[in-house]
Coordinates of C-alpha atoms in Angstrom, one line a residue:
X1 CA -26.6 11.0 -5.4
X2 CA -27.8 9.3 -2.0
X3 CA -29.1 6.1 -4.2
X4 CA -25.8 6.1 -6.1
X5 CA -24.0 6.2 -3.2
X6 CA -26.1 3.3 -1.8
X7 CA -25.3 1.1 -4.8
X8 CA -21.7 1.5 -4.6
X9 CA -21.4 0.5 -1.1
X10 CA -23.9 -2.6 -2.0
X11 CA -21.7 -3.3 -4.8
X12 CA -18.5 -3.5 -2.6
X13 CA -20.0 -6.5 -0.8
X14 CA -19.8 -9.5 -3.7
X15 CA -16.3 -7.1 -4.8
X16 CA -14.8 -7.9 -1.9
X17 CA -16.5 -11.4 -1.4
X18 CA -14.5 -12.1 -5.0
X19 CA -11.4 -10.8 -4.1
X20 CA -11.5 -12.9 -1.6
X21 CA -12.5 -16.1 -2.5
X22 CA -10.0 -16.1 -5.1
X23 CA -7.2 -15.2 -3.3
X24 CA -8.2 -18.3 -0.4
X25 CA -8.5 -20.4 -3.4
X26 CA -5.1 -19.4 -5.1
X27 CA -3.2 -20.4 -1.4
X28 CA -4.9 -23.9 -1.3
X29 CA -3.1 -24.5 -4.5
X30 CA 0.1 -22.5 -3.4
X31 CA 3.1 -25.0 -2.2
X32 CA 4.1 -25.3 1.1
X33 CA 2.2 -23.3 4.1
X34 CA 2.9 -22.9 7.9
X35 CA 2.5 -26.6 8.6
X36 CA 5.0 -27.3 6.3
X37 CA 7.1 -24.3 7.6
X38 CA 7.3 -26.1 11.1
X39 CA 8.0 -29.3 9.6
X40 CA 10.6 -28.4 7.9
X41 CA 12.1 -26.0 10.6
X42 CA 11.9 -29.5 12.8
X43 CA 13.9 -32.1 10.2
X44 CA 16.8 -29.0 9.8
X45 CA 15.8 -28.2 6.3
X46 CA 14.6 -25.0 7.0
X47 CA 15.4 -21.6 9.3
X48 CA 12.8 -19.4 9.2
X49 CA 9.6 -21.3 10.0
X50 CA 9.6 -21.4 14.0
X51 CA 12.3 -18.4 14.2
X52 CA 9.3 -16.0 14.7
X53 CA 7.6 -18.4 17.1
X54 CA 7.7 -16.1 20.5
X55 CA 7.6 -17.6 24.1
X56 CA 5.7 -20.5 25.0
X57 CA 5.1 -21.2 21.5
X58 CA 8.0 -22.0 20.3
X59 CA 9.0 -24.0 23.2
X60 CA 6.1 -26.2 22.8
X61 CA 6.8 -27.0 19.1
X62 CA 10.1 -28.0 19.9
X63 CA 9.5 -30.0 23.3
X64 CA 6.6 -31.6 21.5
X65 CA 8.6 -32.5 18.1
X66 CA 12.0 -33.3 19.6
X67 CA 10.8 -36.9 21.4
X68 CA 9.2 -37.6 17.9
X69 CA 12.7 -37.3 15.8
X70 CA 13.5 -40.6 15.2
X71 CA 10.3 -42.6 15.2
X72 CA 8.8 -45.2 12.8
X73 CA 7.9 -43.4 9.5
X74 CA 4.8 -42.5 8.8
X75 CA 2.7 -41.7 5.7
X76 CA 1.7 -37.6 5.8
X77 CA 0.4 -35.6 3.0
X78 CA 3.0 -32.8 4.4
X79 CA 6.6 -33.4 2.6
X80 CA 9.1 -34.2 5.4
X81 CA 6.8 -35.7 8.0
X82 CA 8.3 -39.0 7.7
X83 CA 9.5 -40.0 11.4
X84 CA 7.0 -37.8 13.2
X85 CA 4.3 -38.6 15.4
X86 CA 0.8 -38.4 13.7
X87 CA -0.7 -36.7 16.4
X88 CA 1.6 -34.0 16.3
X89 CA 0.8 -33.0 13.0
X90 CA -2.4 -33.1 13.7
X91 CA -2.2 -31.2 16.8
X92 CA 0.1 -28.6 14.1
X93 CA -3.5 -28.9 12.3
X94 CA -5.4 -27.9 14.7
X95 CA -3.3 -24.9 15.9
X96 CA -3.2 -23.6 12.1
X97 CA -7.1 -24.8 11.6
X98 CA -6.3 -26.8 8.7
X99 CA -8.7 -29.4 10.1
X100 CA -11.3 -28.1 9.0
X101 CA -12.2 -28.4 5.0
X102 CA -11.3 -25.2 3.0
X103 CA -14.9 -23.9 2.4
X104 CA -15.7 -24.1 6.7
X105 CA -12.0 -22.6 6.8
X106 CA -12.9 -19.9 4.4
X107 CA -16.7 -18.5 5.6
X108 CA -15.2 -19.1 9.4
X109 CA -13.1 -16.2 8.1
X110 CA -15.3 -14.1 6.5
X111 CA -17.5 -14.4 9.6
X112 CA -14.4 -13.4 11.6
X113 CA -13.5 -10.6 9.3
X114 CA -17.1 -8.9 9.7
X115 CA -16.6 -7.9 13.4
X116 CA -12.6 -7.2 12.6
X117 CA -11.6 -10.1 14.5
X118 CA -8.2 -11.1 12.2
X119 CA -7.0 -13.8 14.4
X120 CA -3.2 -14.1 15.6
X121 CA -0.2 -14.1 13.3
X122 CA 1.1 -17.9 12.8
X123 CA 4.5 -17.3 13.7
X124 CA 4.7 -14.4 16.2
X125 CA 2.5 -14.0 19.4
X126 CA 1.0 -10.7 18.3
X127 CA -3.1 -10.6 17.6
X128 CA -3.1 -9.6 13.5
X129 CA -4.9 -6.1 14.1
X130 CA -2.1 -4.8 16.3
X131 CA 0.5 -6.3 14.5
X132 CA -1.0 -4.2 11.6
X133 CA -1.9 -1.2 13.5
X134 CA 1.8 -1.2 14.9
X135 CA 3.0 -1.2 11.5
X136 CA 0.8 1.3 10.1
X137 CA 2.6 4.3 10.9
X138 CA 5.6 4.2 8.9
X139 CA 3.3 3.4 5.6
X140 CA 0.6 6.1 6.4
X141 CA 3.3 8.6 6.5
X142 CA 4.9 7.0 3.4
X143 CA 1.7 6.8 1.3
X144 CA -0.2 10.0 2.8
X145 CA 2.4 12.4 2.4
X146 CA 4.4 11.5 -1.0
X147 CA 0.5 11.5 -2.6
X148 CA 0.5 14.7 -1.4
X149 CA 4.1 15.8 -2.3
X150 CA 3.2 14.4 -5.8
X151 CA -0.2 16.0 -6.8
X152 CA 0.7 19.2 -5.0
X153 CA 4.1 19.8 -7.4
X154 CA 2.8 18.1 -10.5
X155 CA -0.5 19.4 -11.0
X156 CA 0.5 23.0 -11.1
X157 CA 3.9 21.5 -13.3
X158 CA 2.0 20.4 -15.3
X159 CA -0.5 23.3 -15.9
X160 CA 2.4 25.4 -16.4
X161 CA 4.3 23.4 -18.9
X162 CA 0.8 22.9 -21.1
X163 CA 0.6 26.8 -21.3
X164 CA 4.2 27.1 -21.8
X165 CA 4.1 24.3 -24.5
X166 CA 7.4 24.4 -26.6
X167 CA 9.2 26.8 -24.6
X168 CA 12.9 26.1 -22.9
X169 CA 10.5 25.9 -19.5
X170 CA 8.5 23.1 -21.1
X171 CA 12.0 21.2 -22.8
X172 CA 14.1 21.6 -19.7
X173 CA 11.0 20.1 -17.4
X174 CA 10.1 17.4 -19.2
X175 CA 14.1 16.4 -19.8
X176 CA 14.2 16.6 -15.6
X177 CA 11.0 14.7 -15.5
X178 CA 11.9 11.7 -18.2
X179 CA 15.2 11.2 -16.7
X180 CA 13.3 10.8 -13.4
X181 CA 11.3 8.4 -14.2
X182 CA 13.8 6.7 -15.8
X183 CA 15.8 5.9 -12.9
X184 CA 14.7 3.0 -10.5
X185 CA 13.5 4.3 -6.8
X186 CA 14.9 2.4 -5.0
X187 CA 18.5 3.0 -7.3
X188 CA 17.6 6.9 -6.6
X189 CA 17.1 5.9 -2.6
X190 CA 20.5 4.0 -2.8
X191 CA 22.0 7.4 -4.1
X192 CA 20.8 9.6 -1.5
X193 CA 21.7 7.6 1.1
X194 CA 25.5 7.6 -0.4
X195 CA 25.3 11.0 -0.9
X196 CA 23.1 12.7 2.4
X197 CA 23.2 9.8 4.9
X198 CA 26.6 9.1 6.0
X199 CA 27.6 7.5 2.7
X200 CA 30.7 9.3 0.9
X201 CA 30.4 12.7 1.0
X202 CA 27.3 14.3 3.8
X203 CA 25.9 12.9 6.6
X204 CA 22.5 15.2 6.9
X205 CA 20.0 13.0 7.1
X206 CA 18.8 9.6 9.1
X207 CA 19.4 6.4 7.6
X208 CA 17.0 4.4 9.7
X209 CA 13.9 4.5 11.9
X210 CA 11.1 7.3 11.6
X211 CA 11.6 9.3 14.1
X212 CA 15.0 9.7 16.6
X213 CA 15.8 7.9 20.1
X214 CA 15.1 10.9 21.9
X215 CA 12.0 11.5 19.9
X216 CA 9.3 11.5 23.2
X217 CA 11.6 14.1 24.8
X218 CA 11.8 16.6 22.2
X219 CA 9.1 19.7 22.2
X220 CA 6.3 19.8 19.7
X221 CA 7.9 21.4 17.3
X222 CA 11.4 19.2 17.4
X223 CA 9.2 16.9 17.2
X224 CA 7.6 17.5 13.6
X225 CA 10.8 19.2 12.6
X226 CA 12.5 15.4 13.4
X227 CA 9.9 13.5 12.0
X228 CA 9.9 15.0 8.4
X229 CA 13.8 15.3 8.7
X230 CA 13.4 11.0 9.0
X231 CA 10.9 11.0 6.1
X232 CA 13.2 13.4 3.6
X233 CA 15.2 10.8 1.6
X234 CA 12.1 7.8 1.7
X235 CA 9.7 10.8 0.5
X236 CA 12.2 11.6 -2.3
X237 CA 12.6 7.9 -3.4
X238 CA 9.3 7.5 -3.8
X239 CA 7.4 10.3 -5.3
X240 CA 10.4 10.2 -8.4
X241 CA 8.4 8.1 -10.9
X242 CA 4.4 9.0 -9.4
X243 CA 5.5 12.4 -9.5
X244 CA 7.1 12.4 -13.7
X245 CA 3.9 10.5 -14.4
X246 CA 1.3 12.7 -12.9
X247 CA 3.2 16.1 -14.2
X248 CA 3.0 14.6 -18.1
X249 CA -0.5 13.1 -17.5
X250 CA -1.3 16.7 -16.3
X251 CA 0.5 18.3 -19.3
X252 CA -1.2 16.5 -21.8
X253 CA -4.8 16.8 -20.3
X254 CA -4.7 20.4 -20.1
X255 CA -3.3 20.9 -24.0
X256 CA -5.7 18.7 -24.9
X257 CA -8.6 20.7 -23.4
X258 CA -6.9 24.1 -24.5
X259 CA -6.9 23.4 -27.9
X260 CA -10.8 22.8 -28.1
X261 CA -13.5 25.0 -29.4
X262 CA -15.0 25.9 -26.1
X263 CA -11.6 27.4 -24.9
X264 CA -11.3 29.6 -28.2
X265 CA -14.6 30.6 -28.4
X266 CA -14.3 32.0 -24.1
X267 CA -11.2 33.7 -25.3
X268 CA -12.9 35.4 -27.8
X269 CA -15.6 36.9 -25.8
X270 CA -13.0 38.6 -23.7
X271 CA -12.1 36.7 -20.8
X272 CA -8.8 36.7 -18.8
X273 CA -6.3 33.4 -19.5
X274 CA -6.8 32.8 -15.9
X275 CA -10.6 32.7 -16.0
X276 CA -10.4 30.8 -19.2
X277 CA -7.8 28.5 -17.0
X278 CA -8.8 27.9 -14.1
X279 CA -12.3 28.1 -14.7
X280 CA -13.2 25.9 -17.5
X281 CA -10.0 23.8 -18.4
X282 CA -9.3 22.7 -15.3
X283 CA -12.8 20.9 -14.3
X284 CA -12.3 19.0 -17.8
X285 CA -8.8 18.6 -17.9
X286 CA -8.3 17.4 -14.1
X287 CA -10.7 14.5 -14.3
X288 CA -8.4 12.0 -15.6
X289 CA -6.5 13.1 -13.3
X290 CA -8.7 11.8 -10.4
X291 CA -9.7 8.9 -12.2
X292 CA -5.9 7.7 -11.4
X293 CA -6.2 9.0 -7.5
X294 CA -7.5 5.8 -5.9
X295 CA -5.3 3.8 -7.8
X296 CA -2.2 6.0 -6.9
X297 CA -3.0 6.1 -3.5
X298 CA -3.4 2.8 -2.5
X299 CA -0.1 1.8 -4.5
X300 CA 1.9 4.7 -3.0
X301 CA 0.2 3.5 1.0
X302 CA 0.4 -0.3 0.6
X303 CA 2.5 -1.6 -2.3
X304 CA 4.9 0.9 -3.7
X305 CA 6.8 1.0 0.0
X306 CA 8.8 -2.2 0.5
X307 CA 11.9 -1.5 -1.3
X308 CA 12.0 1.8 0.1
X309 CA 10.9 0.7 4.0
X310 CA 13.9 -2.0 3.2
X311 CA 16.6 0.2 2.5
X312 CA 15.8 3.1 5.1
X313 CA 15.3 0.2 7.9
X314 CA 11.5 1.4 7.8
X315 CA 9.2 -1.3 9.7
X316 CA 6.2 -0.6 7.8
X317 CA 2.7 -2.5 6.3
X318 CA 4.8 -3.3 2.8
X319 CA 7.8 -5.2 4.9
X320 CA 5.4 -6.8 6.6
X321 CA 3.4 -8.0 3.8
X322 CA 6.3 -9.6 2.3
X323 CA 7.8 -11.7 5.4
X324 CA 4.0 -13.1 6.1
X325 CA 3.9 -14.0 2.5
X326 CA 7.6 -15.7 2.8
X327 CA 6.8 -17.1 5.7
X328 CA 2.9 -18.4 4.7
X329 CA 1.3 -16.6 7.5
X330 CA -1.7 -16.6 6.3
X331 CA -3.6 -14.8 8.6
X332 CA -1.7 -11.8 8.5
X333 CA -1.5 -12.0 4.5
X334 CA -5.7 -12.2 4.4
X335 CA -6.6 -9.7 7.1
X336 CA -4.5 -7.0 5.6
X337 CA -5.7 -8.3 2.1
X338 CA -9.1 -7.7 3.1
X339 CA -8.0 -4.7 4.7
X340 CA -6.6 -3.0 1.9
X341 CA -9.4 -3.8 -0.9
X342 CA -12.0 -2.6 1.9
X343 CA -9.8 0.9 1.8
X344 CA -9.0 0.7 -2.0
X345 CA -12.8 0.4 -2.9
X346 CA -14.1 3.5 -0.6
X347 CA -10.8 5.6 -2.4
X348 CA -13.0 4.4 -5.4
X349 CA -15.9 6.0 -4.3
X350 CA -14.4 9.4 -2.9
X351 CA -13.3 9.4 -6.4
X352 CA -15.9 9.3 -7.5
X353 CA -18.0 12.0 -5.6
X354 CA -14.6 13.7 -6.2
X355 CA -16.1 13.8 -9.8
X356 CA -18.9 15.5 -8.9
X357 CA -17.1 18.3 -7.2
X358 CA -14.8 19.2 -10.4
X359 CA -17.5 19.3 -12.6
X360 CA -21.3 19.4 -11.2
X361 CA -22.3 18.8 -14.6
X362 CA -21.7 15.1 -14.2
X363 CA -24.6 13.0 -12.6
X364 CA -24.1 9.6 -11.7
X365 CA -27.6 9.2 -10.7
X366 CA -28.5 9.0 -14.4
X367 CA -25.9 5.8 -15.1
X368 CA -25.8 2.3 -13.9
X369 CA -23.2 1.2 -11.2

């Protein structure tokens, strides 16, 4: 297990080198970027580019650019430069490092990356690692607890409506369940809110934030008791279709191991229907079930949120992926890029060794990574 273990985490060097080159290479051929963002924040055209430029920054842009308004016209490879002073682009260049050629650009940050060192966010005057580590709360709590909410109800749904298959149990369920899935999250979060936050009819819950104003005053218990209280309705919203999928995925697993010879041939030496269960369907049945964890959990922490963080005012990792992408900060949308495939490829391997644990029959000494 030690080698195999050693190859994976060998193996997650060029996987991550892949991801991303491509990714660097896909932006060089994306339009527009934060050069052009300024540019066109400077000719009018535009009102998000410098809006996130804090402080000093943002008055330099704009007592540097204004005195160039109006100049001779120059030929730029940037759209909308006309009229502005070379040197200010390149000095726009330089603050961005797009003078140097994309391949120094792109092992300058690789380099960078290895010691964690993620730069500062283009538009805002925040280093990139606290800007994610600020923002990391609200989509850990998000992520962490709805893949627990979700596995910890639809595993043992779905054992029980395999066992109970064709009953009014099993119908009823997997009416509930279909219907769930069927219906949009962020429809369902819109519905909540109308009905539990203040909307038409009760106002039980929060509608914003993830925790109250008076949060650092409360005692230890207030203050758990306040911070799931804020995380109710999101939790809700976002476990609907993870939780109908892993209930029927569940379901069907377990029927199809029930139904084998090995099952019939345990109940016919005597033993209990919980023994025959729990102790050899479920190491069978559940690894398909695992084989979907990594996947599930990284799309539930990083990608499934942003709807969800939008509507209940939540300030989390999925929001901010989304603005940086708008607004071509770059270094935000590669350092949590690398970030995330660093943490979706060691999910991969728990999985894995997860494997292992369910059934000790499997070896993975004996296969190729």
């Amino acid at each position: 297990m030690t080698a195999y273990i050693v190859r994976r985490i060998l193996f997650m060097i060029p996987t991550l080198f892949g991801i991303m080159l491509v990714s660097f290479a896909v932006v060089q051929f994306a339009p527009g970027g934060p050069v052009e963002r300024v540019i066109a924040q400077i000719s009018g055209s535009d009102t998000g580019a410098t809006s996130r430029i804090s402080g000093s920054q943002s008055g330099d842009f704009q007592s540097r650019s204004q005195p160039q308004l109006g100049g001779d016209a120059i030929t730029s490879k940037y759209r909308g430069a006309q009229g502005l002073d070379p040197e200010f682009i390149k000095s726009l260049e330089r603050q961005f490092g797009f003078d140097k050629p994309a391949h120094e650009r792109f092992f300058l940050m690789l380099w960078n990356y290895l010691t964690f060192d993620f730069g500062k966010s283009y538009f805002r005057d925040v280093r990139v690692l606290d800007l994610i580590v600020e923002k990391l709360p609200v989509s850990m709590s998000l992520g962490i607890w709805m893949t627990l909410l979700t596995y910890l109800i639809s595993i043992p749904l779905g054992i029980r409506k395999a066992v109970r298959d064709g009953s009014r149990f099993d119908i009823w369920t997997s009416g509930i369940i279909i219907i769930g899935y069927a219906i949009p999250g962020f429809l369902f979060a819109i519905l909540l809110i109308v009905l539990f936050a203040g909307g038409s009819f009760f106002n039980w819950f929060p509608l914003r934030g993830l925790t109250s104003d008076n949060f650092a005053f409360l005692p230890w218990y207030r203050q758990i008791l306040d911070y799931f209280w804020h995380l109710a309705l999101p939790l809700i919203s976002m476990s609907l279709a993870a939780f109908a999928t892993t209930a029927l995925l569940t379901k069907n697993s377990f029927l199809d191991e029930i139904r084998k010879q090995y099952v019939l041939t345990a109940r016919a030496k005597g033993c209990a229907e919980r023994q025959v269960l729990y102790g050899h369907v479920f190491r069978n049945a559940m690894l398909i079930i695992i084989a979907g964890f990594p996947g599930a959990f990284v799309s539930a922490f990083f990608q499934g949120s942003l709807l969800i963080e939008t509507i209940f005012s939540l300030d989390g990792l999925g929001l901010l992926g989304f603005e940086s992408v708008l607004n071509r900060d770059y270094a935000v949308v590669f350092a949590t890029l690398y970030i995330f495939s660093i943490i979706g490829l060691v999910v991969g391997l728990i999985s894995d060794l997860t494997y292992t644990w369910v059934d000790p029959r499997i070896d993975f000494e004996t296969r190729e990574v």
